[in-house]
Coordinates of C-alpha atoms and ligand atoms in Angstrom, one line a residue:
M11 CA -4.5 -19.7 -2.0
H12 CA -4.1 -16.2 -0.6
T13 CA -3.5 -13.8 -3.5
A14 CA -2.7 -10.1 -3.9
R15 CA -6.4 -9.4 -4.4
D16 CA -7.1 -10.5 -0.8
V17 CA -6.3 -7.1 0.7
V18 CA -6.8 -6.5 4.5
A19 CA -7.6 -3.0 5.8
C20 CA -8.6 -1.6 9.1
P21 CA -11.8 0.5 9.4
G22 CA -9.9 3.8 8.8
A23 CA -11.9 7.0 8.2
E24 CA -15.1 5.0 7.8
S25 CA -15.5 4.7 11.5
C26 CA -12.3 5.3 13.4
N27 CA -11.8 8.5 15.3
L28 CA -8.0 8.2 14.9
A29 CA -7.9 7.7 11.2
V30 CA -6.2 10.0 8.8
T31 CA -7.1 8.2 5.6
S32 CA -9.9 5.9 4.2
S33 CA -7.9 2.7 4.3
R34 CA -10.9 0.5 3.4
A35 CA -11.6 2.5 0.4
L36 CA -8.0 2.1 -0.7
G37 CA -8.3 -1.7 -0.3
A38 CA -11.3 -1.7 -2.5
A39 CA -9.5 0.5 -5.1
I40 CA -6.5 -1.8 -5.1
T41 CA -8.8 -4.8 -5.6
E42 CA -10.5 -3.1 -8.5
R43 CA -7.2 -2.0 -10.1
L44 CA -5.9 -5.6 -9.9
E45 CA -8.9 -6.7 -12.0
K46 CA -7.8 -4.6 -15.0
D47 CA -6.3 -6.4 -18.0
D48 CA -2.6 -5.6 -17.3
A49 CA -2.8 -7.0 -13.7
R50 CA -5.5 -9.5 -13.5
E51 CA -3.5 -12.6 -14.2
L52 CA -0.5 -11.7 -12.2
A53 CA -2.6 -10.6 -9.1
A54 CA -4.4 -13.9 -9.2
S55 CA -1.2 -15.9 -9.1
V56 CA 1.0 -13.9 -6.8
D57 CA 0.6 -15.2 -3.2
T58 CA 1.3 -11.9 -1.4
A59 CA -0.2 -10.1 1.6
I60 CA -1.3 -6.5 1.2
K61 CA -2.3 -4.8 4.5
I62 CA -3.5 -1.2 5.1
S63 CA -3.9 1.0 8.1
G64 CA -5.6 4.4 8.0
C65 CA -2.9 5.9 10.4
P66 CA 0.4 5.0 11.9
N67 CA -1.2 2.7 14.4
S68 CA -1.1 -0.9 13.3
C69 CA -4.6 -2.2 13.4
G70 CA -4.4 -3.2 9.7
Q71 CA -1.0 -4.9 10.4
H72 CA 0.7 -2.9 7.7
H73 CA 4.0 -3.4 9.5
V74 CA 4.0 -7.2 9.2
A75 CA 2.8 -7.5 5.6
D76 CA 4.8 -8.4 2.4
I77 CA 3.3 -5.1 1.1
G78 CA 1.9 -2.6 3.7
F79 CA 0.6 0.9 3.7
H80 CA -0.2 3.3 6.5
G81 CA -2.1 6.5 5.9
G82 CA -0.8 10.0 6.5
A83 CA -0.6 13.4 5.0
K84 CA 1.9 15.4 3.1
T85 CA 2.0 19.0 2.0
F86 CA 3.1 20.1 -1.4
G87 CA 3.4 23.9 -2.0
G88 CA 0.6 24.6 0.5
L89 CA -1.7 21.7 -0.6
T90 CA -2.0 19.0 1.9
V91 CA -2.9 15.6 0.3
P92 CA -3.6 12.1 1.6
V93 CA -0.5 9.8 1.2
Y94 CA 0.5 6.3 2.2
Q95 CA 3.8 5.2 3.6
L96 CA 4.9 1.9 1.9
H97 CA 6.3 -0.8 4.1
L98 CA 7.9 -3.8 2.4
G99 CA 8.9 -7.2 3.6
G100 CA 7.3 -7.5 7.0
G101 CA 5.9 -10.7 8.2
V102 CA 5.4 -13.2 11.1
D103 CA 7.0 -16.6 11.1
E104 CA 8.3 -19.1 13.6
R105 CA 11.0 -16.7 14.6
G106 CA 8.5 -13.9 15.5
A107 CA 7.4 -10.7 13.9
R108 CA 9.6 -8.9 11.4
F109 CA 8.7 -5.3 10.6
G110 CA 8.8 -4.2 7.0
K111 CA 11.2 -1.5 5.7
Q112 CA 9.7 1.9 5.2
V113 CA 10.5 2.7 1.6
V114 CA 8.6 5.7 0.2
K115 CA 5.4 7.8 0.5
I116 CA 2.9 7.7 -2.3
I117 CA -0.1 9.9 -2.9
A118 CA -3.2 7.9 -2.0
R119 CA -4.8 7.9 -5.5
R120 CA -1.5 6.6 -7.0
V121 CA -1.3 3.6 -4.6
P122 CA -3.3 1.1 -6.7
D123 CA -0.9 1.7 -9.7
A124 CA 2.0 1.4 -7.3
V125 CA 0.8 -2.1 -6.3
V126 CA 0.7 -3.1 -9.9
L127 CA 4.2 -1.9 -10.5
L128 CA 5.4 -3.8 -7.4
M129 CA 3.7 -7.0 -8.7
K130 CA 5.5 -6.4 -12.0
L131 CA 8.8 -5.9 -10.2
Y132 CA 8.4 -9.1 -8.4
E133 CA 7.7 -10.9 -11.7
T134 CA 10.8 -9.5 -13.4
D135 CA 13.3 -9.4 -10.6
R136 CA 12.5 -12.5 -8.6
K137 CA 14.9 -15.4 -8.3
E138 CA 13.8 -18.8 -9.4
S139 CA 11.3 -20.2 -6.9
E140 CA 11.4 -17.1 -4.8
R141 CA 8.1 -16.3 -3.2
P142 CA 6.8 -12.7 -2.7
R143 CA 7.5 -12.9 1.0
Q144 CA 11.2 -13.6 0.4
F145 CA 11.4 -11.2 -2.6
F146 CA 9.9 -8.2 -0.8
Q147 CA 12.2 -8.8 2.2
R148 CA 15.2 -9.0 -0.2
V149 CA 14.6 -6.3 -2.7
D150 CA 16.7 -3.2 -2.5
P151 CA 14.6 -0.2 -1.5
K152 CA 16.4 2.0 -4.1
R153 CA 15.3 -0.5 -6.8
V154 CA 11.7 -0.1 -5.5
T155 CA 11.9 3.7 -5.4
A156 CA 13.2 3.7 -9.0
T157 CA 10.4 1.4 -10.0
L158 CA 7.8 3.8 -8.5
A159 CA 9.5 7.0 -9.8
S160 CA 6.7 7.6 -12.3
L161 CA 4.3 8.0 -9.4
A162 CA 6.5 10.4 -7.5
G163 CA 6.1 14.1 -7.7
P164 CA 3.5 16.7 -6.6
P165 CA -0.2 16.2 -6.9
E166 CA -2.2 17.0 -10.0
A167 CA -2.9 20.7 -10.4
Q168 CA -6.7 20.2 -10.4
A169 CA -6.4 18.9 -6.8
H170 CA -8.2 15.7 -7.7
E171 CA -5.4 14.0 -5.8
A172 CA -6.0 16.2 -2.7
I173 CA -9.3 14.2 -2.3
D174 CA -8.9 10.9 -0.5
I175 CA -10.1 7.7 -2.3
G176 CA -13.7 7.1 -1.4
E177 CA -14.3 10.8 -0.5
T178 CA -15.9 13.6 -2.4
Q179 CA -14.6 16.6 -0.4
G180 CA -11.2 18.0 -0.1
F181 CA -8.8 16.3 2.3
V182 CA -9.2 17.3 6.0
I183 CA -7.3 15.6 8.8
D184 CA -10.2 15.1 11.1
T185 CA -8.9 13.0 14.0
K186 CA -10.9 13.2 17.2
E187 CA -10.3 12.1 20.8
G188 CA -11.4 8.5 21.2
E189 CA -10.3 5.0 20.6
C190 CA -9.4 3.1 17.6
A191 CA -12.3 1.3 16.0
A192 CA -10.6 -2.0 15.4
Ligands
SF4_208 S1 -6.4 3.6 15.0 FE1 -6.4 1.6 14.1 S2 -8.4 1.3 13.1 FE2 -8.1 3.5 13.4 S3 -7.2 4.2 11.5 FE3 -5.5 3.8 12.9 S4 -4.9 1.7 12.4 FE4 -6.9 2.0 11.5

């Protein structure tokens, strides 16, 4: 069975000239987060698709995932940090492709915790027999924003959150001319 731990990510900043963020590193961080005690069992049983792209292009297919993220940047009081736009409820079925709803932007280092909160929201709010695909299509974006409220707000003062996951230096948008790596 496909589970939440089977995260798909495009190459991102690892090798793509167009990348804004390190999408593969985020994928690894989500997988690691879902192994912790408060999420392990749930993540192993929820058959959802998480897909990540390191920029608004769609090589990671974030737009057609139950839970999708695409990388970008946001400036808070002069500090620019890596963020991900959350897309919910996309997919592909016999009727064709359905793009997910863009819900909220989340600071990159907070995304693994956001995924856990989304898993827990599914567990508490789903209807009987409702699969994640149906749930994330149906759920009210306001309910999701409220669920993720603890992760909103400016980055930590020490600028740890200004460094992308998988990187050691401050965040620099370093896109170059060239083609996507996917
Ligand atoms: S261009 Fe494609 S491979 Fe490169 S970061 Fe964007 S989505 Fe990923």
